[in-house]
Coordinates of C-alpha atoms and ligand atoms in Angstrom, one line a residue:
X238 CA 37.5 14.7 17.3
X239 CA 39.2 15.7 14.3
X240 CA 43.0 16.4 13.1
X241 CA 44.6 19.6 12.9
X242 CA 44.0 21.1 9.3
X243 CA 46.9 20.6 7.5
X244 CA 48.0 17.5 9.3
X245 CA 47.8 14.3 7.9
X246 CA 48.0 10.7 9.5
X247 CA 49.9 8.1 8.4
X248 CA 48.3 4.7 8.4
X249 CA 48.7 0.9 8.4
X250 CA 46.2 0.8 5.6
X251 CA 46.9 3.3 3.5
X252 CA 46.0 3.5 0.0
X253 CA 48.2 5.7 -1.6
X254 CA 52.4 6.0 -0.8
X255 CA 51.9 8.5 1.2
X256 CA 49.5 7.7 3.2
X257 CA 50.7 4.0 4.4
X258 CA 53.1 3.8 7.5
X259 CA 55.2 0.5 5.5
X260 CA 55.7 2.9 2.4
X261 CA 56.7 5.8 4.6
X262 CA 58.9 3.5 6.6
X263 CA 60.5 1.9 3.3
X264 CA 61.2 5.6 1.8
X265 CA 62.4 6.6 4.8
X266 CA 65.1 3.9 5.3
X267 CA 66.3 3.9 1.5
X268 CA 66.7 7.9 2.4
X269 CA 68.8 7.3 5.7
X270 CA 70.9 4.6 3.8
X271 CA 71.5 7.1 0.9
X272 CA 72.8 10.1 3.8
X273 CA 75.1 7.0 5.6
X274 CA 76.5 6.0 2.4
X275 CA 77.7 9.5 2.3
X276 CA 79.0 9.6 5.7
X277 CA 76.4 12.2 7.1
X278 CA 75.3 11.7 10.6
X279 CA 71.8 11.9 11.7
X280 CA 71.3 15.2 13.9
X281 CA 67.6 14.8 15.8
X282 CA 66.9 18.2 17.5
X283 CA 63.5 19.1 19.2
X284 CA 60.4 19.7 17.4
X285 CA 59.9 23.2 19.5
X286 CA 62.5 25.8 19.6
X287 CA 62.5 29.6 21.0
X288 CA 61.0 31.6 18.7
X289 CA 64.3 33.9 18.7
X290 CA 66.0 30.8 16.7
X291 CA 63.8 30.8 13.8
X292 CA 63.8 35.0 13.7
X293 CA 68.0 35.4 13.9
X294 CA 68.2 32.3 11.7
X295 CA 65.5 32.7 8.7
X296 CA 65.1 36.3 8.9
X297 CA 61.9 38.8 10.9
X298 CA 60.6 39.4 7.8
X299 CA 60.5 36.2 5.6
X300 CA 57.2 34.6 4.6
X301 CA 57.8 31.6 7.0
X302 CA 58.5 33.7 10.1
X303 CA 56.2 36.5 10.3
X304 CA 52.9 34.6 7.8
X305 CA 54.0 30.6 8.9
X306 CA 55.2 29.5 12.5
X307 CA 53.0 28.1 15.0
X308 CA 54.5 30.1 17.8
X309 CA 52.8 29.7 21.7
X310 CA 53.6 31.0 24.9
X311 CA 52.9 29.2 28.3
X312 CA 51.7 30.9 31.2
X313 CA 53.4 28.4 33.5
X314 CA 56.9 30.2 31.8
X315 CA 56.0 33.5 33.2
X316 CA 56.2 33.0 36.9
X317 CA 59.7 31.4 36.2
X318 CA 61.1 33.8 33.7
X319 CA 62.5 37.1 35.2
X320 CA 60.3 40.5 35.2
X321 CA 58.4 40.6 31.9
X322 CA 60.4 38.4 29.6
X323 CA 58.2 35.9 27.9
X324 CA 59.2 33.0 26.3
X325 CA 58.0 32.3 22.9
X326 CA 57.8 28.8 21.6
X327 CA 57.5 27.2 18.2
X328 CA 57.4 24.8 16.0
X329 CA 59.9 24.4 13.8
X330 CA 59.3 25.2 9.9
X331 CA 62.8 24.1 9.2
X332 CA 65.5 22.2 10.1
X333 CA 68.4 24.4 9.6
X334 CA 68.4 26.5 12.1
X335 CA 67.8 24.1 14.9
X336 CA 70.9 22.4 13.5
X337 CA 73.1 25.4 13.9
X338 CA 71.6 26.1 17.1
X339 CA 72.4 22.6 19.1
X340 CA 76.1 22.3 16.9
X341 CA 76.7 25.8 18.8
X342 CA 75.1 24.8 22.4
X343 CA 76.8 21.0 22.0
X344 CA 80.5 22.7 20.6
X345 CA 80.5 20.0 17.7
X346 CA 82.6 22.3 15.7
X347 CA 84.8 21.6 18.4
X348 CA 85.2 17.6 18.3
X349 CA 85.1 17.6 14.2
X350 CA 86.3 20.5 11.9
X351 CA 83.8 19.8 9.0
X352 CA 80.2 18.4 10.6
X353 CA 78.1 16.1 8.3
X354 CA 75.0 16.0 9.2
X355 CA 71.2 14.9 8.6
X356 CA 68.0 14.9 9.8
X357 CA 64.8 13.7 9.4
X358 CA 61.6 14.6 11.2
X359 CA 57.9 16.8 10.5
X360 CA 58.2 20.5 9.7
X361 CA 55.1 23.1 10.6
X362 CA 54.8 26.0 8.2
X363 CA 51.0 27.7 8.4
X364 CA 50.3 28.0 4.7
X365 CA 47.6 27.5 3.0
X366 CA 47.2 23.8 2.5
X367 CA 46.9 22.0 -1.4
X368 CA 48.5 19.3 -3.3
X369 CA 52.3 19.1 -2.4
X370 CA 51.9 21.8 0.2
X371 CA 50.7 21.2 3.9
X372 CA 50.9 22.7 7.4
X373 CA 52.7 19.5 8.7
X374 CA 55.3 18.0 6.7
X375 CA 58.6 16.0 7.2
X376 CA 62.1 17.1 5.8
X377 CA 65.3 14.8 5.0
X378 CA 67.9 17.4 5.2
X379 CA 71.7 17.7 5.0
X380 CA 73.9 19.7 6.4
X381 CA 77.7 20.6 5.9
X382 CA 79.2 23.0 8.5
X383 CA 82.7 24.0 8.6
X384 CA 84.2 24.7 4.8
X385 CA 83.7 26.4 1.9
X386 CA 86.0 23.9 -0.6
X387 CA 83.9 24.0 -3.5
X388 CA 84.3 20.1 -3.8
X389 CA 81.7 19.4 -0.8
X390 CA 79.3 21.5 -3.2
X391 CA 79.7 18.6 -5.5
X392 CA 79.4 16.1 -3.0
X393 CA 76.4 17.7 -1.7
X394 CA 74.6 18.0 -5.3
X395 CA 75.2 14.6 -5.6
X396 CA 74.0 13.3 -3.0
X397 CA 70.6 15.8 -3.2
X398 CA 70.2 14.1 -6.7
X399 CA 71.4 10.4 -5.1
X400 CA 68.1 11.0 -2.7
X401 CA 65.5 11.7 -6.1
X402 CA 67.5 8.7 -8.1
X403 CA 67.0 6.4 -5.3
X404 CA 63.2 6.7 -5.3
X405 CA 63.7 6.2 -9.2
X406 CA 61.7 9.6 -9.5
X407 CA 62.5 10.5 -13.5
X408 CA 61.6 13.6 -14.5
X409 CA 63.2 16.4 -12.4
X410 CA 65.6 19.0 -13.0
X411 CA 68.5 21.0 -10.6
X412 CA 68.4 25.0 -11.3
X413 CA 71.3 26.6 -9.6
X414 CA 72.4 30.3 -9.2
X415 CA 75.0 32.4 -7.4
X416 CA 73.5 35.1 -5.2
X417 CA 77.1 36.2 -4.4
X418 CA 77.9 37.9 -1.2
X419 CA 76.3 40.4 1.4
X420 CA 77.3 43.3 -0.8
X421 CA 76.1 41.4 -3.9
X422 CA 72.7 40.9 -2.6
X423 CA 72.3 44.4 -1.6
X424 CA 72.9 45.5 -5.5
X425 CA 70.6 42.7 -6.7
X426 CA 68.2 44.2 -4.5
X427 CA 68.4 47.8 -5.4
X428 CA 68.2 46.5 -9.0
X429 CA 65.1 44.9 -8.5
X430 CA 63.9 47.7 -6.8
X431 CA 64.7 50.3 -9.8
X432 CA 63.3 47.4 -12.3
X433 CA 60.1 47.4 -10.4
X434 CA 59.7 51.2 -10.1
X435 CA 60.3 51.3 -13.8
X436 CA 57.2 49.0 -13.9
X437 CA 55.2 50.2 -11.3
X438 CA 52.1 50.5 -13.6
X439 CA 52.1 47.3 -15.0
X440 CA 52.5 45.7 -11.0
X441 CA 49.6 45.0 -8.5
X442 CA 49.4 46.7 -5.6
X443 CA 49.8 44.0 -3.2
X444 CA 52.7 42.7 -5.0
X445 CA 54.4 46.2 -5.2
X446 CA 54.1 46.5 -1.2
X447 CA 56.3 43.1 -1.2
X448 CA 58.9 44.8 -4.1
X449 CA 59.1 48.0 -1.6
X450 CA 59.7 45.5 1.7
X451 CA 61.7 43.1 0.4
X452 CA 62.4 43.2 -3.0
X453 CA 64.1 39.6 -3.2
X454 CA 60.8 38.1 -2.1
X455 CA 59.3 39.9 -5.1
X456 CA 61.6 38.9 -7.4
X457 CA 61.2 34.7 -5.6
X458 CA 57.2 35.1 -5.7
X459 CA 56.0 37.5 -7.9
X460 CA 57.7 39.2 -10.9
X461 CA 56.9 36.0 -12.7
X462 CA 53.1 36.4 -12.8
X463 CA 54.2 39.6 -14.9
X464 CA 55.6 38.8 -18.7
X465 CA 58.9 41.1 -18.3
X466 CA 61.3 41.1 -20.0
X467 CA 65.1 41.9 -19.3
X468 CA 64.2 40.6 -15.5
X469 CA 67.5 41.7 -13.8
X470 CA 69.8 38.4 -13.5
X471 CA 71.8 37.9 -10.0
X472 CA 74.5 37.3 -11.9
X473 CA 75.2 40.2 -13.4
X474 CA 75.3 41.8 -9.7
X475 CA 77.5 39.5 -7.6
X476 CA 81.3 39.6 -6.9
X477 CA 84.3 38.8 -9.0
X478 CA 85.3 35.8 -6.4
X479 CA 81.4 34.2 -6.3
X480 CA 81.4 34.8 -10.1
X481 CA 84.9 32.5 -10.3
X482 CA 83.2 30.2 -7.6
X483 CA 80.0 29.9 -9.9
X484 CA 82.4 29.5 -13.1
X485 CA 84.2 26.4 -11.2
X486 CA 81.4 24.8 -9.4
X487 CA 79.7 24.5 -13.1
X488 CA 83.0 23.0 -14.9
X489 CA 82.8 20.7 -11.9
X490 CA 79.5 19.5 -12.4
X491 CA 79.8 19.2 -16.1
X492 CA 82.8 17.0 -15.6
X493 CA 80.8 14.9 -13.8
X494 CA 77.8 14.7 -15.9
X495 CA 75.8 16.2 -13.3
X496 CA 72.3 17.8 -15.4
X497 CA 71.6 21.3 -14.4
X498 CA 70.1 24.5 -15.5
X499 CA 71.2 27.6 -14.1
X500 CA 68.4 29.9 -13.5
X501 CA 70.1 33.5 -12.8
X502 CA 66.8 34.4 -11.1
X503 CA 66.4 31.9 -8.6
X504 CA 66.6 33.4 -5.0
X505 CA 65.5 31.4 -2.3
X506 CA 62.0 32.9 0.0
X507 CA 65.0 32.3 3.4
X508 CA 67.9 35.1 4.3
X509 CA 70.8 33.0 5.2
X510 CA 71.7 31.7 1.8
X511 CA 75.2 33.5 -0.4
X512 CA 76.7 32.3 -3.1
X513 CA 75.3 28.8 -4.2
X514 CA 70.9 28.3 -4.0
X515 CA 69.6 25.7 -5.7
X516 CA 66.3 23.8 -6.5
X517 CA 65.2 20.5 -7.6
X518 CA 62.1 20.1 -9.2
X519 CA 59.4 18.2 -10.9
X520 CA 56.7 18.8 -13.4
X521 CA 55.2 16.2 -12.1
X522 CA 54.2 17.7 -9.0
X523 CA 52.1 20.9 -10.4
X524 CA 52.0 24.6 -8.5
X525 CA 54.5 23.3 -5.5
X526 CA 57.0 21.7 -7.9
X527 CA 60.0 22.0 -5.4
X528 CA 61.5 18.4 -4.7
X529 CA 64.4 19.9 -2.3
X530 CA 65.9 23.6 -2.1
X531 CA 68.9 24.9 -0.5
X532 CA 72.3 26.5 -0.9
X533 CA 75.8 27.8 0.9
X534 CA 75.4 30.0 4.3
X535 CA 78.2 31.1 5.2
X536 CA 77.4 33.8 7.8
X537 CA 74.9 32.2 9.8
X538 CA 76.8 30.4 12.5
X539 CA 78.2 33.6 13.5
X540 CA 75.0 35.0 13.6
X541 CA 74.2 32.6 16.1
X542 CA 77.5 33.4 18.3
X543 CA 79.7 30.6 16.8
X544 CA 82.7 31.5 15.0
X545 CA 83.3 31.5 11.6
X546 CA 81.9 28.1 9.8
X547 CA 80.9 28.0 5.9
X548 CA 78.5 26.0 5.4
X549 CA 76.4 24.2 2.6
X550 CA 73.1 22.6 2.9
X551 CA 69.1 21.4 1.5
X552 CA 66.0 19.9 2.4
X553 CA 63.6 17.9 0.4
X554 CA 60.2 17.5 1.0
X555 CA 59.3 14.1 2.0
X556 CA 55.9 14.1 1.0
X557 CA 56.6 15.7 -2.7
X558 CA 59.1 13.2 -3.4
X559 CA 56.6 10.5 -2.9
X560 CA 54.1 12.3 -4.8
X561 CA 57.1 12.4 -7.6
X562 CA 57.5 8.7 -7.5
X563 CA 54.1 7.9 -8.8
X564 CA 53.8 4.6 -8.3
X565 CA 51.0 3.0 -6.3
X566 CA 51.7 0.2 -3.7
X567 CA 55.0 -0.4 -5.1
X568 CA 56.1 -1.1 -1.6
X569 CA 53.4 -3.9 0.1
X570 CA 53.9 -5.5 3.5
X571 CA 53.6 -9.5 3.2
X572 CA 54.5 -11.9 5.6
X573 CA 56.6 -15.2 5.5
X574 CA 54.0 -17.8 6.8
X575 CA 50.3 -18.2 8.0
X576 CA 49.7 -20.6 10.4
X577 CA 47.0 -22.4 9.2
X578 CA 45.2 -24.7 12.4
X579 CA 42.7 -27.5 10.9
X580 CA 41.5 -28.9 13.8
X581 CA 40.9 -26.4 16.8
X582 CA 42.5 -28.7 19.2
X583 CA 45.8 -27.9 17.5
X584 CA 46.1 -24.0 18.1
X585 CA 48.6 -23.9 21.2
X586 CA 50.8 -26.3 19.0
X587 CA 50.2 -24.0 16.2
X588 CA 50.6 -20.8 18.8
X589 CA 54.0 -22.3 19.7
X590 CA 55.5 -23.2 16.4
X591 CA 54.8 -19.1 15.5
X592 CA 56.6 -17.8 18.5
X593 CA 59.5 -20.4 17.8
X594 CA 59.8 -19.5 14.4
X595 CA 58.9 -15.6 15.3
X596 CA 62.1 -15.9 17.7
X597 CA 63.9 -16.6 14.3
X598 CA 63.2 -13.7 12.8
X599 CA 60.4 -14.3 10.7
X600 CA 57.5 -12.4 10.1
X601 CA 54.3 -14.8 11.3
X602 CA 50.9 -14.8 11.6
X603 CA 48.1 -16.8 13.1
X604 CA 44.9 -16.6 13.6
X605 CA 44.0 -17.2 17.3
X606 CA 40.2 -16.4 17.3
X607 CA 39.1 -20.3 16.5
X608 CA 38.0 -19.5 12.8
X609 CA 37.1 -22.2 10.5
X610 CA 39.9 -24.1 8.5
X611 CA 38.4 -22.0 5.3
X612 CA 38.3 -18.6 6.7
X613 CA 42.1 -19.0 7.8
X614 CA 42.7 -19.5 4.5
X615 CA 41.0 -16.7 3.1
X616 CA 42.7 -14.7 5.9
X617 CA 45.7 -16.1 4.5
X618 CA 45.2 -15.1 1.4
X619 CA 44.4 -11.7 2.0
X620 CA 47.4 -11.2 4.3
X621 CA 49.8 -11.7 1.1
X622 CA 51.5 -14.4 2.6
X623 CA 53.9 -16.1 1.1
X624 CA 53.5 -19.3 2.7
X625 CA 51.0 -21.6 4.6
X626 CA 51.9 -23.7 7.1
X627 CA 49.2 -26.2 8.0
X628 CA 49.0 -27.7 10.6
X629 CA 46.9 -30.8 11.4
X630 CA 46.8 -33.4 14.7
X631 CA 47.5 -36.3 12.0
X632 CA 50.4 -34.9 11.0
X633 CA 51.3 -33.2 14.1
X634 CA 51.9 -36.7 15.8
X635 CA 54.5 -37.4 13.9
X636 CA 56.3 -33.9 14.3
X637 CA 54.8 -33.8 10.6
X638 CA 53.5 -31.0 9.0
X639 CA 52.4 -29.1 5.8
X640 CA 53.8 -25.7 4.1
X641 CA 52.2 -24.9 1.3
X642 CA 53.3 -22.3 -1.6
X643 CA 50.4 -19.9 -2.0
X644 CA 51.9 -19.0 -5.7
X645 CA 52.4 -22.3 -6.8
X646 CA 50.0 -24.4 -4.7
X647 CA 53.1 -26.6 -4.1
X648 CA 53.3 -28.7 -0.8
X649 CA 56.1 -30.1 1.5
X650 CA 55.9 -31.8 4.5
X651 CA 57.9 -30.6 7.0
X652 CA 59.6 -32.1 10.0
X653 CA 59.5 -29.0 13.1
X654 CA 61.5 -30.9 15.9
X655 CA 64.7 -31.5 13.4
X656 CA 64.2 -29.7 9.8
X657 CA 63.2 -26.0 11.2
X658 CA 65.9 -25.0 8.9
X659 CA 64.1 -26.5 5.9
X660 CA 61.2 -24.1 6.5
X661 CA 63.4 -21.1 6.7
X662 CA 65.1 -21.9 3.6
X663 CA 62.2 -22.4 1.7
X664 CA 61.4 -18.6 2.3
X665 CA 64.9 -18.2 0.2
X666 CA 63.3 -20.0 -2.6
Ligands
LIG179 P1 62.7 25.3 1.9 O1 62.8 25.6 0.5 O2 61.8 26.2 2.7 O3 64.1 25.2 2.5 O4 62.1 23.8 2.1 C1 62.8 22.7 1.5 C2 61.8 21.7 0.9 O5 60.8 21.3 1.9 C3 61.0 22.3 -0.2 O6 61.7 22.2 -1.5 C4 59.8 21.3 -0.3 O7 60.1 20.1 -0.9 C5 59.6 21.0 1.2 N1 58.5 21.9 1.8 C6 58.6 23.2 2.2 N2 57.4 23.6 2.6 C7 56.5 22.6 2.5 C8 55.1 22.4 2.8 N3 54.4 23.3 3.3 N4 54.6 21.2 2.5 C9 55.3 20.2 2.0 N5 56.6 20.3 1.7 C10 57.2 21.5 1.9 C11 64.4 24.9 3.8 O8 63.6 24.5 4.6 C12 65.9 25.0 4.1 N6 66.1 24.7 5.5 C13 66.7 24.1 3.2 C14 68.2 24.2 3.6 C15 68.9 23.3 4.3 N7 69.0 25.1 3.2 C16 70.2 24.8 3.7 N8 70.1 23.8 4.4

């Protein structure tokens, strides 16, 4: 049997980060602790959606929906679905778009004006897989629905650069652009269009098909393979109101120190975005160097049926931000104690004493296949523990017996019927 290409297990032992469950599981937490410090709310939505989600939310003719979704159709569905109406599942390639969905179907809107939310869970995008870039991957995403203050794009910069900081990942930078509004977009398109007619020579074929479709996507994927000059910049195309958003939103951030580079040709490769898009990346992480992307969408609620809710929003990559953080095994399993067992005859004493002290809270482990006084130890050893406890019929007729410091080779002798409380301090030590 073999996994899915583009799939990846994540396992006790791993060797790298990203590949061991306890460094996954560490990230993760420091992540959730970083969205509840600001008050967001973990949303957790189905991993399949109707396809019809994905195509109103992302838009028919992106990359991701009509090149990337694993879409399926059951033919259980079609003797329950009416006439010839087939339902399409997939899986989802993003999170924003199942969050809108449910905060429509579930009227959150409705118990809370402005909806902070986050999620965290794996993401299925059929592209071709390399370093950075795979067919499953996981997303911790935010999501602000229900105000367009420009404060909350502070907050939510913040906290998209909190998430980096916290995984002490160094070299990165924010680009941020205004795209402005729908009638903005539509002139940054035509003059993308007239740009790359003006070129046409100097631009491949393939790529000019994309500048005649969709002449955003050319201007997000391709025009940069080409040394232009005078690239039309967004901002020389959007609204006077956007412009005095983007004006504000950067004397914000430069009040607050916040490091940034605006980029007046950053679009982003997803249709629901106005006003605000922005990227983090790194340099670190080669061709995919995108740490988290995302930006205001204000219409897409009511694109969805809802009323009117502006809304603000990103998602970083879980797997490129470990890859950022570059750092091997920084984050190790150990345990407390090892129960160490000298005698056989002692190892339902020894059994007991590591459910009791399990019971407490503390992270045990014994041995319990008979092994020789020395090869506990080695196993000791090897599990990182911090502590031995042996254990020894001697001493255990007295209540007696030995923790030893696997650091310092110190030893105390240890009375279990009244001092358990000595043992657990000694972890504090
Ligand atoms: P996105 O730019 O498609 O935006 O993805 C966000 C992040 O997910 C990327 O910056 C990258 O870190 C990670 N990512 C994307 N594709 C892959 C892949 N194949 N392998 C590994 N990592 C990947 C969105 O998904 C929007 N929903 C963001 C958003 C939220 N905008 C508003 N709210």
């Amino acid at each position: 049997m073999k996994i899915v290409k583009g799939f990846r297990d994540i396992l006790p032992y791993g060797s790298t980060n990203s590949d061991s469950s306890y460094t996954w599981t560490s990230i993760t937490n420091q992540l959730r602790d970083v969205m509840s410090s600001y008050n967001f709310q973990e949303i957790i939505t189905p991993v399949a959606e109707y396809d019809s989600t994905f195509k109103t939310g992302i838009g028919e003719d992106t990359d991701i929906v009509s090149k990337e979704m694993y879409e399926f159709t059951l033919d259980k569905d079609n003797k329950e679905t009416s006439k010839n109406q087939i339902l399409k599942y997939c899986l989802r390639p993003e999170g924003t778009a199942p969050v809108v969905r449910s905060l429509i179907e579930n009227s959150l809107d409705k118990i809370r004006s402005v909806n902070k939310l986050y999620y965290l869970g794996p993401m299925f995008r059929y592209e071709r897989s390399q370093k950075g870039r795979y067919r499953m991957f996981h997303q911790i995403g935010a999501e602000l629905i229900g105000s367009n203050e420009i404060l909350y794009e502070v907050e939510i910069l913040s906290l998209a650069e909190k998430l980096i900081k916290t995984l002490e990942i160094k070299n990165f930078t924010f680009q941020i652009n205004s795209i402005g509004n729908k009638e903005s977009l539509d002139n940054i398109r035509s003059a993308i269009l007239a740009f790359g007619k003006k070129n046409k020579n100097s631009i491949d074929e393939k790529d000019y098909k994309i500048l005649e479709k969709n002449p955003l996507r050319f201007l997000d994927k391709a025009i940069h393979k080409y040394a232009f000059k005078d690239i039309p910049k967004t901002i020389d195309y959007i609204d006077k109101e956007s412009m005095n958003r983007f004006k504000l939103l950067t004397k914000l951030l430069d009040d607050i120190k916040f490091n940034y580079k605006i980029n007046n040709q950053l679009v982003r490769g997803i249709d629901y975005y106005n006003d605000l898009v922005f990227e983090a990346t790194s340099s670190d992480l080669g061709a995919q160097d995108a740490l988290l992307a995302g930006g205001r969408y204000d219409t897409l609620i009511q694109k969805f049926g809802g009323k009117s809710n502006e809304s603000i929003g990103f998602a970083a990559g879980i797997e490129r931000l470990i890859l950022a953080m570059n750092r091997k095994n920084k984050y190790e399993s150990s345990i407390d104690f090892f129960i160490i067992y000298k005698e056989e005859e002692t190892i339902e004493e020894s059994l007991k004493l590591a459910l009791k002290l399990r019971n407490l809270g503390i992270k045990v482990e014994i041995d319990l296949e008979r092994r020789s006084f020395t090869k506990q130890i080695k196993l000791a050893d090897k599990s990182r523990s911090k502590k031995t406890i042996i254990i020894s019929k001697n001493n255990l007729d007295k209540a007696l017996v030995v923790v030893k410091d696997m650091n310092s080779g110190e030893e105390d002798s240890v009375n279990i019927e009244n001092n358990l409380e000595f043992l657990i301090n000694q972890l504090k030590v």
